[in-house]
PDB file of C-alpha atoms and ligand atoms in Angstrom:
ATOM      1  CA  MET A   1      11.835  10.343  -8.810  1.00  0.00           C
ATOM      2  CA  GLU A   2      15.337  11.148 -10.038  1.00  0.00           C
ATOM      3  CA  PRO A   3      16.410  10.548 -13.648  1.00  0.00           C
ATOM      4  CA  THR A   4      18.591   7.440 -13.888  1.00  0.00           C
ATOM      5  CA  PRO A   5      22.212   7.989 -14.944  1.00  0.00           C
ATOM      6  CA  LEU A   6      23.298   6.905 -18.421  1.00  0.00           C
ATOM      7  CA  ILE A   7      24.543   3.355 -18.536  1.00  0.00           C
ATOM      8  CA  ASN A   8      27.265   1.467 -20.313  1.00  0.00           C
ATOM      9  CA  PRO A   9      25.398  -1.106 -22.438  1.00  0.00           C
ATOM     10  CA  GLU A  10      28.425  -3.401 -22.537  1.00  0.00           C
ATOM     11  CA  GLN A  11      28.426  -3.723 -18.785  1.00  0.00           C
ATOM     12  CA  TYR A  12      25.017  -5.391 -18.952  1.00  0.00           C
ATOM     13  CA  ASP A  13      25.312  -7.263 -22.278  1.00  0.00           C
ATOM     14  CA  LEU A  14      22.419  -5.283 -23.662  1.00  0.00           C
ATOM     15  CA  ALA A  15      23.130  -5.373 -27.410  1.00  0.00           C
ATOM     16  CA  PRO A  16      21.034  -8.494 -28.235  1.00  0.00           C
ATOM     17  CA  LEU A  17      18.179  -7.335 -25.998  1.00  0.00           C
ATOM     18  CA  LEU A  18      18.051  -3.903 -27.578  1.00  0.00           C
ATOM     19  CA  ALA A  19      18.242  -5.397 -31.076  1.00  0.00           C
ATOM     20  CA  ALA A  20      15.371  -7.790 -30.299  1.00  0.00           C
ATOM     21  CA  GLN A  21      13.241  -4.827 -29.212  1.00  0.00           C
ATOM     22  CA  ASN A  22      14.285  -2.605 -32.140  1.00  0.00           C
ATOM     23  CA  ARG A  23      15.904  -0.167 -29.748  1.00  0.00           C
ATOM     24  CA  THR A  24      19.282   1.486 -30.012  1.00  0.00           C
ATOM     25  CA  ILE A  25      21.873   2.371 -27.418  1.00  0.00           C
ATOM     26  CA  GLU A  26      21.318   6.032 -28.329  1.00  0.00           C
ATOM     27  CA  TRP A  27      17.638   5.663 -27.502  1.00  0.00           C
ATOM     28  CA  LEU A  28      18.434   3.986 -24.187  1.00  0.00           C
ATOM     29  CA  ASN A  29      20.812   6.759 -23.214  1.00  0.00           C
ATOM     30  CA  THR A  30      18.507   9.613 -24.232  1.00  0.00           C
ATOM     31  CA  ASP A  31      19.226  12.251 -21.629  1.00  0.00           C
ATOM     32  CA  ASP A  32      15.875  14.052 -21.510  1.00  0.00           C
ATOM     33  CA  GLY A  33      15.822  14.792 -17.766  1.00  0.00           C
ATOM     34  CA  ASP A  34      12.366  13.213 -17.509  1.00  0.00           C
ATOM     35  CA  PRO A  35      12.377  10.421 -14.898  1.00  0.00           C
ATOM     36  CA  PHE A  36       9.177   8.990 -16.412  1.00  0.00           C
ATOM     37  CA  SER A  37      10.322   8.831 -20.035  1.00  0.00           C
ATOM     38  CA  PRO A  38      10.619   5.311 -21.530  1.00  0.00           C
ATOM     39  CA  PRO A  39      14.446   5.478 -21.820  1.00  0.00           C
ATOM     40  CA  ASN A  40      14.672   6.470 -18.152  1.00  0.00           C
ATOM     41  CA  VAL A  41      12.314   3.676 -17.140  1.00  0.00           C
ATOM     42  CA  ALA A  42      14.404   1.279 -19.228  1.00  0.00           C
ATOM     43  CA  ARG A  43      17.653   2.377 -17.574  1.00  0.00           C
ATOM     44  CA  ARG A  44      16.135   2.010 -14.121  1.00  0.00           C
ATOM     45  CA  SER A  45      14.712  -1.401 -15.038  1.00  0.00           C
ATOM     46  CA  ILE A  46      18.104  -2.574 -16.341  1.00  0.00           C
ATOM     47  CA  LEU A  47      19.747  -1.700 -13.018  1.00  0.00           C
ATOM     48  CA  GLN A  48      16.962  -3.479 -11.125  1.00  0.00           C
ATOM     49  CA  ALA A  49      17.244  -6.531 -13.390  1.00  0.00           C
ATOM     50  CA  ALA A  50      20.988  -6.689 -12.758  1.00  0.00           C
ATOM     51  CA  ASN A  51      20.222  -6.944  -9.033  1.00  0.00           C
ATOM     52  CA  ILE A  52      17.740  -9.774  -9.472  1.00  0.00           C
ATOM     53  CA  VAL A  53      19.407 -11.943 -12.118  1.00  0.00           C
ATOM     54  CA  PRO A  54      21.901 -14.489 -10.698  1.00  0.00           C
ATOM     55  CA  LEU A  55      25.481 -14.313 -11.942  1.00  0.00           C
ATOM     56  CA  ARG A  56      25.147 -17.408 -14.167  1.00  0.00           C
ATOM     57  CA  TYR A  57      22.338 -15.829 -16.169  1.00  0.00           C
ATOM     58  CA  ARG A  58      23.640 -12.241 -16.189  1.00  0.00           C
ATOM     59  CA  ALA A  59      23.899 -12.139 -20.003  1.00  0.00           C
ATOM     60  CA  ALA A  60      20.785 -14.243 -20.707  1.00  0.00           C
ATOM     61  CA  THR A  61      18.558 -13.540 -23.692  1.00  0.00           C
ATOM     62  CA  ALA A  62      14.957 -14.537 -24.314  1.00  0.00           C
ATOM     63  CA  ASP A  63      16.056 -16.414 -27.432  1.00  0.00           C
ATOM     64  CA  HIS A  64      12.659 -17.716 -28.527  1.00  0.00           C
ATOM     65  CA  PRO A  65      10.033 -16.041 -30.748  1.00  0.00           C
ATOM     66  CA  GLU A  66       7.115 -17.051 -28.529  1.00  0.00           C
ATOM     67  CA  ILE A  67       8.783 -15.650 -25.420  1.00  0.00           C
ATOM     68  CA  ARG A  68       9.310 -12.411 -27.296  1.00  0.00           C
ATOM     69  CA  GLN A  69       5.665 -12.521 -28.317  1.00  0.00           C
ATOM     70  CA  TRP A  70       4.683 -12.779 -24.640  1.00  0.00           C
ATOM     71  CA  ILE A  71       6.878  -9.775 -23.766  1.00  0.00           C
ATOM     72  CA  ASN A  72       5.323  -7.797 -26.614  1.00  0.00           C
ATOM     73  CA  THR A  73       1.775  -8.694 -25.566  1.00  0.00           C
ATOM     74  CA  LEU A  74       2.379  -7.587 -21.974  1.00  0.00           C
ATOM     75  CA  THR A  75       4.146  -4.363 -22.915  1.00  0.00           C
ATOM     76  CA  ALA A  76       1.523  -3.449 -25.554  1.00  0.00           C
ATOM     77  CA  GLU A  77      -1.225  -4.013 -22.970  1.00  0.00           C
ATOM     78  CA  ALA A  78       0.688  -1.856 -20.459  1.00  0.00           C
ATOM     79  CA  ARG A  79       1.029   0.977 -22.982  1.00  0.00           C
ATOM     80  CA  ALA A  80      -2.668   0.807 -23.882  1.00  0.00           C
ATOM     81  CA  THR A  81      -3.630   1.009 -20.190  1.00  0.00           C
ATOM     82  CA  GLN A  82      -1.255   3.919 -19.680  1.00  0.00           C
ATOM     83  CA  LYS A  83      -2.935   5.790 -22.505  1.00  0.00           C
ATOM     84  CA  LYS A  84      -6.419   5.055 -21.209  1.00  0.00           C
ATOM     85  CA  ARG A  85      -5.584   6.156 -17.667  1.00  0.00           C
ATOM     86  CA  ASN A  86      -3.267   8.933 -18.704  1.00  0.00           C
ATOM     87  CA  SER A  87      -0.641   7.648 -16.259  1.00  0.00           C
ATOM     88  CA  PRO A  88       2.974   8.840 -16.356  1.00  0.00           C
ATOM     89  CA  VAL A  89       4.552   5.402 -16.826  1.00  0.00           C
ATOM     90  CA  ALA A  90       3.428   2.238 -18.628  1.00  0.00           C
ATOM     91  CA  SER A  91       3.562  -0.690 -16.158  1.00  0.00           C
ATOM     92  CA  VAL A  92       2.852  -4.365 -16.695  1.00  0.00           C
ATOM     93  CA  GLY A  93      -0.327  -5.251 -14.830  1.00  0.00           C
ATOM     94  CA  HIS A  94      -2.594  -7.982 -16.103  1.00  0.00           C
ATOM     95  CA  GLY A  95      -2.032 -10.405 -18.926  1.00  0.00           C
ATOM     96  CA  PRO A  96      -1.258 -13.931 -20.047  1.00  0.00           C
ATOM     97  CA  SER A  97       1.210 -16.246 -18.377  1.00  0.00           C
ATOM     98  CA  LEU A  98       3.855 -18.450 -19.923  1.00  0.00           C
ATOM     99  CA  LEU A  99       4.850 -22.047 -19.249  1.00  0.00           C
ATOM    100  CA  LEU A 100       8.296 -23.178 -20.421  1.00  0.00           C
ATOM    101  CA  LEU A 101       8.522 -26.949 -20.511  1.00  0.00           C
ATOM    102  CA  GLY A 102      11.518 -29.068 -21.369  1.00  0.00           C
ATOM    103  CA  PRO A 103      14.068 -31.527 -20.032  1.00  0.00           C
ATOM    104  CA  VAL A 104      17.036 -30.795 -17.801  1.00  0.00           C
ATOM    105  CA  GLY A 105      19.563 -28.264 -19.062  1.00  0.00           C
ATOM    106  CA  VAL A 106      17.846 -27.088 -22.264  1.00  0.00           C
ATOM    107  CA  GLY A 107      17.832 -23.449 -21.137  1.00  0.00           C
ATOM    108  CA  LYS A 108      14.480 -22.818 -19.472  1.00  0.00           C
ATOM    109  CA  THR A 109      15.876 -20.761 -16.601  1.00  0.00           C
ATOM    110  CA  TYR A 110      18.249 -18.988 -19.005  1.00  0.00           C
ATOM    111  CA  ARG A 111      15.368 -17.902 -21.217  1.00  0.00           C
ATOM    112  CA  SER A 112      13.271 -16.857 -18.235  1.00  0.00           C
ATOM    113  CA  TYR A 113      15.954 -14.490 -17.001  1.00  0.00           C
ATOM    114  CA  GLY A 114      16.380 -13.468 -20.627  1.00  0.00           C
ATOM    115  CA  ALA A 115      12.690 -12.489 -20.662  1.00  0.00           C
ATOM    116  CA  LEU A 116      13.140 -10.475 -17.471  1.00  0.00           C
ATOM    117  CA  ARG A 117      16.144  -8.712 -18.991  1.00  0.00           C
ATOM    118  CA  GLU A 118      14.502  -8.102 -22.341  1.00  0.00           C
ATOM    119  CA  MET A 119      11.398  -6.647 -20.711  1.00  0.00           C
ATOM    120  CA  ALA A 120      13.681  -4.216 -18.903  1.00  0.00           C
ATOM    121  CA  VAL A 121      14.880  -2.563 -22.127  1.00  0.00           C
ATOM    122  CA  THR A 122      11.352  -1.903 -23.432  1.00  0.00           C
ATOM    123  CA  GLY A 123      10.772   1.187 -21.306  1.00  0.00           C
ATOM    124  CA  VAL A 124       7.696  -0.426 -19.770  1.00  0.00           C
ATOM    125  CA  ALA A 125       8.020  -0.899 -16.017  1.00  0.00           C
ATOM    126  CA  ALA A 126       7.600  -4.429 -14.671  1.00  0.00           C
ATOM    127  CA  ARG A 127       8.162  -5.374 -11.048  1.00  0.00           C
ATOM    128  CA  TRP A 128       9.446  -8.944 -11.052  1.00  0.00           C
ATOM    129  CA  THR A 129       9.606 -11.350  -8.153  1.00  0.00           C
ATOM    130  CA  VAL A 130      11.627 -14.508  -8.692  1.00  0.00           C
ATOM    131  CA  VAL A 131      11.572 -17.776  -6.780  1.00  0.00           C
ATOM    132  CA  THR A 132      12.260 -21.449  -7.332  1.00  0.00           C
ATOM    133  CA  ALA A 133       9.386 -23.700  -6.338  1.00  0.00           C
ATOM    134  CA  ALA A 134      11.582 -25.599  -3.859  1.00  0.00           C
ATOM    135  CA  ASP A 135      12.607 -22.375  -2.085  1.00  0.00           C
ATOM    136  CA  LEU A 136       9.010 -21.254  -2.052  1.00  0.00           C
ATOM    137  CA  TYR A 137       7.825 -24.418  -0.296  1.00  0.00           C
ATOM    138  CA  ALA A 138      10.647 -24.107   2.242  1.00  0.00           C
ATOM    139  CA  GLN A 139       9.879 -20.441   2.910  1.00  0.00           C
ATOM    140  CA  LEU A 140       6.203 -21.128   3.376  1.00  0.00           C
ATOM    141  CA  GLN A 141       6.654 -23.976   5.862  1.00  0.00           C
ATOM    142  CA  PRO A 142       5.035 -22.900   9.118  1.00  0.00           C
ATOM    143  CA  ARG A 143       7.960 -21.665  11.205  1.00  0.00           C
ATOM    144  CA  TYR A 144       8.150 -20.110  14.620  1.00  0.00           C
ATOM    145  CA  GLY A 145       8.331 -16.320  14.429  1.00  0.00           C
ATOM    146  CA  VAL A 146       7.670 -16.136  10.679  1.00  0.00           C
ATOM    147  CA  ASP A 147       4.360 -15.025   9.259  1.00  0.00           C
ATOM    148  CA  SER A 148       4.235 -17.367   6.288  1.00  0.00           C
ATOM    149  CA  GLU A 149       0.908 -15.923   5.137  1.00  0.00           C
ATOM    150  CA  THR A 150       2.544 -12.533   4.573  1.00  0.00           C
ATOM    151  CA  GLU A 151       5.294 -14.309   2.626  1.00  0.00           C
ATOM    152  CA  PHE A 152       2.674 -16.131   0.575  1.00  0.00           C
ATOM    153  CA  GLN A 153       0.887 -12.879  -0.271  1.00  0.00           C
ATOM    154  CA  ARG A 154       4.160 -11.381  -1.476  1.00  0.00           C
ATOM    155  CA  TYR A 155       4.359 -14.065  -4.165  1.00  0.00           C
ATOM    156  CA  ALA A 156       0.648 -14.310  -4.876  1.00  0.00           C
ATOM    157  CA  LYS A 157       0.331 -10.570  -5.516  1.00  0.00           C
ATOM    158  CA  ALA A 158       3.666  -9.972  -7.271  1.00  0.00           C
ATOM    159  CA  SER A 159       3.240  -7.922 -10.470  1.00  0.00           C
ATOM    160  CA  VAL A 160       5.207 -10.395 -12.560  1.00  0.00           C
ATOM    161  CA  LEU A 161       6.278 -13.667 -10.954  1.00  0.00           C
ATOM    162  CA  LEU A 162       8.877 -16.162 -12.140  1.00  0.00           C
ATOM    163  CA  ILE A 163       8.384 -19.600 -10.581  1.00  0.00           C
ATOM    164  CA  ASP A 164      11.373 -21.670 -11.588  1.00  0.00           C
ATOM    165  CA  ASP A 165      11.212 -25.468 -11.576  1.00  0.00           C
ATOM    166  CA  LEU A 166       7.594 -26.052 -10.640  1.00  0.00           C
ATOM    167  CA  GLY A 167       6.861 -29.750 -10.261  1.00  0.00           C
ATOM    168  CA  ALA A 168      10.489 -30.735  -9.647  1.00  0.00           C
ATOM    169  CA  GLY A 169      11.207 -33.264  -6.946  1.00  0.00           C
ATOM    170  CA  GLY A 170       9.189 -36.184  -5.792  1.00  0.00           C
ATOM    171  CA  LYS A 171       5.553 -36.691  -4.985  1.00  0.00           C
ATOM    172  CA  LEU A 172       3.386 -33.787  -3.918  1.00  0.00           C
ATOM    173  CA  SER A 173       3.053 -33.446  -0.176  1.00  0.00           C
ATOM    174  CA  GLU A 174      -0.038 -31.879   1.309  1.00  0.00           C
ATOM    175  CA  HIS A 175       2.001 -28.710   1.877  1.00  0.00           C
ATOM    176  CA  THR A 176       3.342 -28.407  -1.673  1.00  0.00           C
ATOM    177  CA  GLU A 177      -0.045 -29.209  -3.176  1.00  0.00           C
ATOM    178  CA  THR A 178      -1.709 -26.512  -1.081  1.00  0.00           C
ATOM    179  CA  VAL A 179       0.958 -23.924  -1.950  1.00  0.00           C
ATOM    180  CA  ASN A 180       0.733 -24.778  -5.658  1.00  0.00           C
ATOM    181  CA  PHE A 181      -3.024 -24.505  -5.681  1.00  0.00           C
ATOM    182  CA  ARG A 182      -3.334 -21.322  -3.642  1.00  0.00           C
ATOM    183  CA  LEU A 183      -0.603 -19.549  -5.592  1.00  0.00           C
ATOM    184  CA  ILE A 184      -1.678 -20.569  -9.091  1.00  0.00           C
ATOM    185  CA  ASN A 185      -5.339 -20.053  -8.277  1.00  0.00           C
ATOM    186  CA  TYR A 186      -4.686 -16.517  -7.047  1.00  0.00           C
ATOM    187  CA  ARG A 187      -2.693 -15.613 -10.108  1.00  0.00           C
ATOM    188  CA  TYR A 188      -5.288 -17.264 -12.358  1.00  0.00           C
ATOM    189  CA  ASP A 189      -8.195 -15.406 -10.756  1.00  0.00           C
ATOM    190  CA  HIS A 190      -6.441 -12.047 -10.953  1.00  0.00           C
ATOM    191  CA  GLN A 191      -4.838 -12.658 -14.359  1.00  0.00           C
ATOM    192  CA  LEU A 192      -1.388 -11.791 -13.075  1.00  0.00           C
ATOM    193  CA  PRO A 193       1.458 -12.547 -15.499  1.00  0.00           C
ATOM    194  CA  THR A 194       3.453 -15.531 -14.315  1.00  0.00           C
ATOM    195  CA  LEU A 195       6.397 -17.202 -16.013  1.00  0.00           C
ATOM    196  CA  ILE A 196       6.728 -20.821 -14.978  1.00  0.00           C
ATOM    197  CA  THR A 197       9.425 -23.301 -15.905  1.00  0.00           C
ATOM    198  CA  SER A 198       9.124 -27.023 -15.405  1.00  0.00           C
ATOM    199  CA  ASN A 199      10.621 -30.245 -16.644  1.00  0.00           C
ATOM    200  CA  VAL A 200       7.390 -32.136 -16.180  1.00  0.00           C
ATOM    201  CA  LEU A 201       6.101 -33.741 -19.391  1.00  0.00           C
ATOM    202  CA  PRO A 202       2.890 -32.104 -20.663  1.00  0.00           C
ATOM    203  CA  LYS A 203       0.894 -35.299 -20.117  1.00  0.00           C
ATOM    204  CA  GLU A 204       2.117 -35.542 -16.515  1.00  0.00           C
ATOM    205  CA  LEU A 205       1.219 -32.013 -15.450  1.00  0.00           C
ATOM    206  CA  GLY A 206      -1.872 -33.216 -13.588  1.00  0.00           C
ATOM    207  CA  ALA A 207      -0.101 -36.029 -11.764  1.00  0.00           C
ATOM    208  CA  ARG A 208       2.857 -33.844 -10.747  1.00  0.00           C
ATOM    209  CA  MET A 209       1.095 -30.597  -9.859  1.00  0.00           C
ATOM    210  CA  GLY A 210      -2.442 -31.687  -9.085  1.00  0.00           C
ATOM    211  CA  ASP A 211      -5.314 -31.698 -11.586  1.00  0.00           C
ATOM    212  CA  ARG A 212      -6.777 -28.388 -10.457  1.00  0.00           C
ATOM    213  CA  VAL A 213      -3.428 -26.620 -10.832  1.00  0.00           C
ATOM    214  CA  ALA A 214      -2.782 -28.221 -14.238  1.00  0.00           C
ATOM    215  CA  SER A 215      -6.230 -27.199 -15.504  1.00  0.00           C
ATOM    216  CA  ARG A 216      -5.658 -23.553 -14.538  1.00  0.00           C
ATOM    217  CA  LEU A 217      -2.158 -23.541 -16.025  1.00  0.00           C
ATOM    218  CA  VAL A 218      -3.457 -24.810 -19.345  1.00  0.00           C
ATOM    219  CA  GLU A 219      -5.977 -21.973 -19.528  1.00  0.00           C
ATOM    220  CA  MET A 220      -3.815 -19.122 -18.241  1.00  0.00           C
ATOM    221  CA  CYS A 221      -0.515 -19.971 -19.960  1.00  0.00           C
ATOM    222  CA  ASP A 222       0.868 -20.014 -23.451  1.00  0.00           C
ATOM    223  CA  ARG A 223       2.943 -23.179 -23.487  1.00  0.00           C
ATOM    224  CA  ILE A 224       6.378 -23.504 -25.066  1.00  0.00           C
ATOM    225  CA  ASN A 225       8.190 -26.815 -25.341  1.00  0.00           C
ATOM    226  CA  ILE A 226      11.918 -26.258 -25.342  1.00  0.00           C
ATOM    227  CA  THR A 227      13.933 -29.066 -26.850  1.00  0.00           C
ATOM    228  CA  GLY A 228      17.622 -29.720 -27.340  1.00  0.00           C
ATOM    229  CA  PRO A 229      20.598 -31.211 -25.558  1.00  0.00           C
ATOM    230  CA  ASP A 230      21.502 -30.696 -21.909  1.00  0.00           C
ATOM    231  CA  ARG A 231      23.735 -27.646 -22.294  1.00  0.00           C
ATOM    232  CA  ARG A 232      25.490 -28.374 -19.018  1.00  0.00           C
ATOM    233  CA  ARG A 233      27.056 -31.586 -20.269  1.00  0.00           C
ATOM    234  CA  GLY A 234      30.553 -31.239 -21.618  1.00  0.00           C
ATOM    235  CA  VAL A 235      30.798 -27.644 -20.403  1.00  0.00           C
ATOM    236  CA  ALA A 236      33.446 -26.918 -17.809  1.00  0.00           C
ATOM    237  CA  ALA A 237      31.880 -25.393 -14.703  1.00  0.00           C
TER     238      ALA A 237
HETATM  239  N1  LIG B   1      20.706 -19.886 -25.381  1.00  0.00           N
HETATM  240  C1  LIG B   1      21.745 -20.080 -24.553  1.00  0.00           C
HETATM  241  N2  LIG B   1      22.935 -19.504 -24.797  1.00  0.00           N
HETATM  242  C2  LIG B   1      23.989 -19.695 -23.993  1.00  0.00           C
HETATM  243  N3  LIG B   1      23.950 -20.445 -22.868  1.00  0.00           N
HETATM  244  C3  LIG B   1      22.796 -21.042 -22.555  1.00  0.00           C
HETATM  245  C4  LIG B   1      21.637 -20.890 -23.374  1.00  0.00           C
HETATM  246  N4  LIG B   1      20.632 -21.604 -22.825  1.00  0.00           N
HETATM  247  C5  LIG B   1      21.159 -22.158 -21.721  1.00  0.00           C
HETATM  248  N5  LIG B   1      22.444 -21.827 -21.549  1.00  0.00           N
HETATM  249  C6  LIG B   1      23.319 -22.296 -20.453  1.00  0.00           C
HETATM  250  O1  LIG B   1      23.101 -23.691 -20.313  1.00  0.00           O
HETATM  251  C7  LIG B   1      23.049 -24.073 -18.952  1.00  0.00           C
HETATM  252  C8  LIG B   1      21.696 -24.723 -18.644  1.00  0.00           C
HETATM  253  O2  LIG B   1      20.664 -23.785 -18.845  1.00  0.00           O
HETATM  254  P1  LIG B   1      19.463 -23.632 -17.795  1.00  0.00           P
HETATM  255  O3  LIG B   1      19.996 -23.564 -16.405  1.00  0.00           O
HETATM  256  O4  LIG B   1      18.614 -22.512 -18.268  1.00  0.00           O
HETATM  257  O5  LIG B   1      18.698 -25.013 -18.018  1.00  0.00           O
HETATM  258  P2  LIG B   1      17.240 -25.479 -17.495  1.00  0.00           P
HETATM  259  O6  LIG B   1      16.458 -25.878 -18.672  1.00  0.00           O
HETATM  260  O7  LIG B   1      16.690 -24.424 -16.613  1.00  0.00           O
HETATM  261  O8  LIG B   1      17.630 -26.789 -16.656  1.00  0.00           O
HETATM  262  P3  LIG B   1      16.920 -27.426 -15.346  1.00  0.00           P
HETATM  263  O9  LIG B   1      15.684 -28.105 -15.818  1.00  0.00           O
HETATM  264  O10 LIG B   1      17.931 -28.400 -14.830  1.00  0.00           O
HETATM  265  O11 LIG B   1      16.662 -26.316 -14.389  1.00  0.00           O
HETATM  266  C9  LIG B   1      23.306 -22.802 -18.148  1.00  0.00           C
HETATM  267  O12 LIG B   1      24.675 -22.712 -17.842  1.00  0.00           O
HETATM  268  C10 LIG B   1      22.901 -21.708 -19.109  1.00  0.00           C
HETATM  269  O13 LIG B   1      23.585 -20.501 -18.830  1.00  0.00           O
HETATM  270 MG1  LIG B   2      16.331 -24.340 -14.559  1.00  0.00          MG
END
C-alpha cells in the first residue's frame, strides 16, 4: 500500500471534524512514509469519504454528542482489537448501531454523513456502504439478469452500513418487510455497526417496520431523537 499524499484540509472542510476528534491539521499531514500509520489511514479515509458523500452533505458534521460517543466507542473497540491481534491498522469491525429518529428536514442525513466524515479523520479504518431504504428495495426486486441475493449480501455484510430513511413511504409490502427483516436480522446477529435514520415515531416503529425488526433495532441501537425545525423551509435551493 502506498502512502497517501498530503491533503488540503480546506478542500474537505475538515476543521470542525479534526477539532471534534482533538486532532490537528499537522497531525493529519504527518509525512512519516508509513502507509499504515493513523494519519495515513485518516488521509486515505478522507479521500474515500469524499467519494461517497453526496454533494449536498460534503461539509456535514456529526453535530451531536451521542453520535460522537458512538464514533468513539467504535474506534476505541477497533484500536483495542488491533492491539490484541497485533494488526497493522485499526479497523471498525463489530459494535453498537445507532438509530437517528426525527421529523422531516431536521438533519438526520446530514448528521449521518457527518458521522462518516468524522470517523474518517480518526485514523481508524472503516469501510462504509451507504444506501437509502427505497433504493435498497428497488435494487433487491427480483430482476432478470441480476443476482439480487449477491446484492443483498453486499449490504448485509458491509463493515459499516448507513441505511437512510428506513420506514419511509407507505405500508410494508411483503418484499420490503422481508428485506427489512433479513437485513436487520443479519446485522443484529453479527453485531455489525449500522447507522439508521428514520422519521417514524418511536411508538410506531413496530407498525412501520414490523415488530420483529423493531425489537431487534431497540436492542442493537442507541437511539437519538433529533428535534428542531425543517431546515429546508425558507432556504433557497
Ligand atoms: N447542522 C446543520 N448545519 C447546516 N446545515 C444542516 C444541518 N443539518 C441539516 N442541514 C441542512 O438541512 C437540510 C435538511 O437536512 P437533512 O437532509 O439531513 O434532513 P433529514 O432529517 O434527513 O430529512 P428527511 O427526513 O426529509 O430525510 C439539508 O440541506 C442539510 O444540508
Ligand atoms: Mg434524510
